[in-house]
Amino acid sequence: MASPKKQEHLLCIIPFPEPKVITDRIKQQFPNLKITYMQNALNDNWASRDALPEDTWDDVTILCSLAEFPSDPKLAPNLEFVHLVSAGTDHIWKKPIYTDSQVPITTSSGIHGPMIAEWVLMTSLVASHRYNILYEWQMSQTWDDSKGGKALFQTVTDQVDKRLGILGYGSIGRHVARIAKSMGMDVIVLTASPRDTPESKKDGGFIVPGTGDPNGELPSAWYSGTDKKSLHHFLSQDIDTLLVSVPLTKGTRHLLGKEEFEILSKRNAFVSNIARGEIIVQEDLIDALKMYEDDTMAVSEGRQRKGLRGAALDVTTPEPLPKGNPLWDAPNCIITPHMSGVSREYNVRAFQVLEANLQRRAEGRKLINVIDRQMGYATNLGT
């Protein structure tokens, strides 16, 4: 006679409303799984405003959380895996569950592609089409204030035959590539390790159906490497727009600074950062943007401007960005408060990743989106 399946406990501590459609489905699929859902409030530093008692973790076998974990892994003796409702992991690097245990931790990498890709497209077009001017005209009820038949817009160009360079080809980069290709752009990518076989180019993580580049077929060229020489070789490939979508690690902190912006300045590139603020040396970015703005003699001297023509930043250093920070006044720079991935679908999709991994776990298969603690991010090698 087969032994009955053990009772398990999924504890969800999330700052979002419960996605009942998914949690009800999980209950039906896994009748021996008890689900406790706690919607908690976080402060600006992602810390819970309400401390949890130590016995909260006693019988928890699966934890789904953003930033709430046991202060000591020993408080959760039955914990078998943790699911993060974020793609980034840097906020848990110093947590004991990360440093002092080997409990598998999975992320929600893959859910952000559609929303963040639309943010990248939106901010890029706002900048390239000089939409702020049009908005100001509308607010002042002005039809055309260019004093020359819309002359201010005669230098606007479309994206056909422009080149998009993507640093880090995960789910976000792949969906941005999909949109960029539909606009007539060429796409090249840089990844940490070589992707020289069809299998290595595939996306092994969670994919929102109908999005991204599952088989890695869109880039016209793949580059690889984590050293400065490899990075500079990639950046020197006539890039018009650079998308920064690498995870924050020791190796990517301050990855882009003065030297890199000088290379990108050869085509006055536009820089879009949806990763983490610390990947960019912020002062150097401000200088590169000011250089372009201040180089007013370029046209009369018959040469190209110096510097970067613009940037779109959903992440900054620090966060929240305080009033008076020089970045607020950087020319041609769009700043949003780390919200490019926020949407009505966010929590539902985060739980879809959890649901997929619960199914894999029940079938004895490898989990997807498992964090490699040495690398600091999910390597997506689940099969």
JSON list of N, CA, C and O in Angstrom, two decimals, residues 70-74 92-103 105 373:
[
{"chain": "A", "resi": 70, "resn": "PRO", "atom": "N", "xyz": [13.14, 34.04, 6.99]},
{"chain": "A", "resi": 70, "resn": "PRO", "atom": "CA", "xyz": [13.51, 33.78, 8.38]},
{"chain": "A", "resi": 70, "resn": "PRO", "atom": "C", "xyz": [14.89, 34.38, 8.69]},
{"chain": "A", "resi": 70, "resn": "PRO", "atom": "O", "xyz": [15.79, 34.34, 7.85]},
{"chain": "A", "resi": 71, "resn": "SER", "atom": "N", "xyz": [15.03, 34.93, 9.88]},
{"chain": "A", "resi": 71, "resn": "SER", "atom": "CA", "xyz": [16.30, 35.55, 10.27]},
{"chain": "A", "resi": 71, "resn": "SER", "atom": "C", "xyz": [17.42, 34.53, 10.41]},
{"chain": "A", "resi": 71, "resn": "SER", "atom": "O", "xyz": [18.60, 34.87, 10.32]},
{"chain": "A", "resi": 72, "resn": "ASP", "atom": "N", "xyz": [17.04, 33.28, 10.60]},
{"chain": "A", "resi": 72, "resn": "ASP", "atom": "CA", "xyz": [18.00, 32.17, 10.69]},
{"chain": "A", "resi": 72, "resn": "ASP", "atom": "C", "xyz": [17.37, 30.98, 9.98]},
{"chain": "A", "resi": 72, "resn": "ASP", "atom": "O", "xyz": [16.22, 30.60, 10.27]},
{"chain": "A", "resi": 73, "resn": "PRO", "atom": "N", "xyz": [18.07, 30.36, 9.03]},
{"chain": "A", "resi": 73, "resn": "PRO", "atom": "CA", "xyz": [17.50, 29.21, 8.32]},
{"chain": "A", "resi": 73, "resn": "PRO", "atom": "C", "xyz": [17.04, 28.09, 9.25]},
{"chain": "A", "resi": 73, "resn": "PRO", "atom": "O", "xyz": [16.14, 27.33, 8.90]},
{"chain": "A", "resi": 74, "resn": "LYS", "atom": "N", "xyz": [17.62, 28.01, 10.44]},
{"chain": "A", "resi": 74, "resn": "LYS", "atom": "CA", "xyz": [17.23, 26.96, 11.40]},
{"chain": "A", "resi": 74, "resn": "LYS", "atom": "C", "xyz": [15.79, 27.14, 11.88]},
{"chain": "A", "resi": 74, "resn": "LYS", "atom": "O", "xyz": [15.19, 26.20, 12.39]},
{"chain": "A", "resi": 92, "resn": "ILE", "atom": "N", "xyz": [18.71, 40.26, -1.59]},
{"chain": "A", "resi": 92, "resn": "ILE", "atom": "CA", "xyz": [18.78, 39.16, -0.62]},
{"chain": "A", "resi": 92, "resn": "ILE", "atom": "C", "xyz": [20.19, 38.60, -0.44]},
{"chain": "A", "resi": 92, "resn": "ILE", "atom": "O", "xyz": [20.38, 37.63, 0.29]},
{"chain": "A", "resi": 93, "resn": "TRP", "atom": "N", "xyz": [21.18, 39.20, -1.09]},
{"chain": "A", "resi": 93, "resn": "TRP", "atom": "CA", "xyz": [22.54, 38.65, -1.03]},
{"chain": "A", "resi": 93, "resn": "TRP", "atom": "C", "xyz": [23.08, 38.51, 0.39]},
{"chain": "A", "resi": 93, "resn": "TRP", "atom": "O", "xyz": [23.88, 37.62, 0.67]},
{"chain": "A", "resi": 94, "resn": "LYS", "atom": "N", "xyz": [22.65, 39.39, 1.28]},
{"chain": "A", "resi": 94, "resn": "LYS", "atom": "CA", "xyz": [23.16, 39.35, 2.66]},
{"chain": "A", "resi": 94, "resn": "LYS", "atom": "C", "xyz": [22.20, 38.66, 3.62]},
{"chain": "A", "resi": 94, "resn": "LYS", "atom": "O", "xyz": [22.46, 38.60, 4.82]},
{"chain": "A", "resi": 95, "resn": "LYS", "atom": "N", "xyz": [21.11, 38.13, 3.11]},
{"chain": "A", "resi": 95, "resn": "LYS", "atom": "CA", "xyz": [20.15, 37.42, 3.95]},
{"chain": "A", "resi": 95, "resn": "LYS", "atom": "C", "xyz": [20.69, 36.03, 4.31]},
{"chain": "A", "resi": 95, "resn": "LYS", "atom": "O", "xyz": [21.26, 35.34, 3.45]},
{"chain": "A", "resi": 96, "resn": "PRO", "atom": "N", "xyz": [20.51, 35.59, 5.56]},
{"chain": "A", "resi": 96, "resn": "PRO", "atom": "CA", "xyz": [20.99, 34.26, 5.95]},
{"chain": "A", "resi": 96, "resn": "PRO", "atom": "C", "xyz": [20.46, 33.12, 5.09]},
{"chain": "A", "resi": 96, "resn": "PRO", "atom": "O", "xyz": [21.16, 32.14, 4.86]},
{"chain": "A", "resi": 97, "resn": "ILE", "atom": "N", "xyz": [19.23, 33.27, 4.56]},
{"chain": "A", "resi": 97, "resn": "ILE", "atom": "CA", "xyz": [18.68, 32.21, 3.71]},
{"chain": "A", "resi": 97, "resn": "ILE", "atom": "C", "xyz": [19.51, 32.05, 2.45]},
{"chain": "A", "resi": 97, "resn": "ILE", "atom": "O", "xyz": [19.57, 30.97, 1.84]},
{"chain": "A", "resi": 98, "resn": "TYR", "atom": "N", "xyz": [20.20, 33.11, 2.06]},
{"chain": "A", "resi": 98, "resn": "TYR", "atom": "CA", "xyz": [21.05, 33.10, 0.87]},
{"chain": "A", "resi": 98, "resn": "TYR", "atom": "C", "xyz": [22.48, 32.69, 1.22]},
{"chain": "A", "resi": 98, "resn": "TYR", "atom": "O", "xyz": [23.10, 31.89, 0.52]},
{"chain": "A", "resi": 99, "resn": "THR", "atom": "N", "xyz": [23.00, 33.25, 2.31]},
{"chain": "A", "resi": 99, "resn": "THR", "atom": "CA", "xyz": [24.41, 33.04, 2.66]},
{"chain": "A", "resi": 99, "resn": "THR", "atom": "C", "xyz": [24.66, 31.78, 3.47]},
{"chain": "A", "resi": 99, "resn": "THR", "atom": "O", "xyz": [25.74, 31.19, 3.38]},
{"chain": "A", "resi": 100, "resn": "ASP", "atom": "N", "xyz": [23.68, 31.37, 4.29]},
{"chain": "A", "resi": 100, "resn": "ASP", "atom": "CA", "xyz": [23.93, 30.29, 5.24]},
{"chain": "A", "resi": 100, "resn": "ASP", "atom": "C", "xyz": [23.10, 29.05, 4.99]},
{"chain": "A", "resi": 100, "resn": "ASP", "atom": "O", "xyz": [22.93, 28.22, 5.89]},
{"chain": "A", "resi": 101, "resn": "SER", "atom": "N", "xyz": [22.54, 28.91, 3.81]},
{"chain": "A", "resi": 101, "resn": "SER", "atom": "CA", "xyz": [21.78, 27.70, 3.51]},
{"chain": "A", "resi": 101, "resn": "SER", "atom": "C", "xyz": [21.98, 27.33, 2.05]},
{"chain": "A", "resi": 101, "resn": "SER", "atom": "O", "xyz": [22.49, 28.12, 1.26]},
{"chain": "A", "resi": 102, "resn": "GLN", "atom": "N", "xyz": [21.57, 26.12, 1.73]},
{"chain": "A", "resi": 102, "resn": "GLN", "atom": "CA", "xyz": [21.62, 25.65, 0.35]},
{"chain": "A", "resi": 102, "resn": "GLN", "atom": "C", "xyz": [20.22, 25.42, -0.19]},
{"chain": "A", "resi": 102, "resn": "GLN", "atom": "O", "xyz": [20.04, 24.74, -1.20]},
{"chain": "A", "resi": 103, "resn": "VAL", "atom": "N", "xyz": [19.22, 25.98, 0.46]},
{"chain": "A", "resi": 103, "resn": "VAL", "atom": "CA", "xyz": [17.85, 25.86, -0.01]},
{"chain": "A", "resi": 103, "resn": "VAL", "atom": "C", "xyz": [17.74, 26.49, -1.40]},
{"chain": "A", "resi": 103, "resn": "VAL", "atom": "O", "xyz": [18.14, 27.65, -1.58]},
{"chain": "A", "resi": 105, "resn": "ILE", "atom": "N", "xyz": [16.67, 28.64, -4.41]},
{"chain": "A", "resi": 105, "resn": "ILE", "atom": "CA", "xyz": [15.90, 29.88, -4.53]},
{"chain": "A", "resi": 105, "resn": "ILE", "atom": "C", "xyz": [15.64, 30.13, -6.00]},
{"chain": "A", "resi": 105, "resn": "ILE", "atom": "O", "xyz": [16.58, 30.16, -6.81]},
{"chain": "A", "resi": 373, "resn": "ARG", "atom": "N", "xyz": [24.18, 30.75, -6.71]},
{"chain": "A", "resi": 373, "resn": "ARG", "atom": "CA", "xyz": [24.63, 31.65, -5.66]},
{"chain": "A", "resi": 373, "resn": "ARG", "atom": "C", "xyz": [26.00, 32.26, -5.95]},
{"chain": "A", "resi": 373, "resn": "ARG", "atom": "O", "xyz": [26.30, 33.37, -5.50]}
]
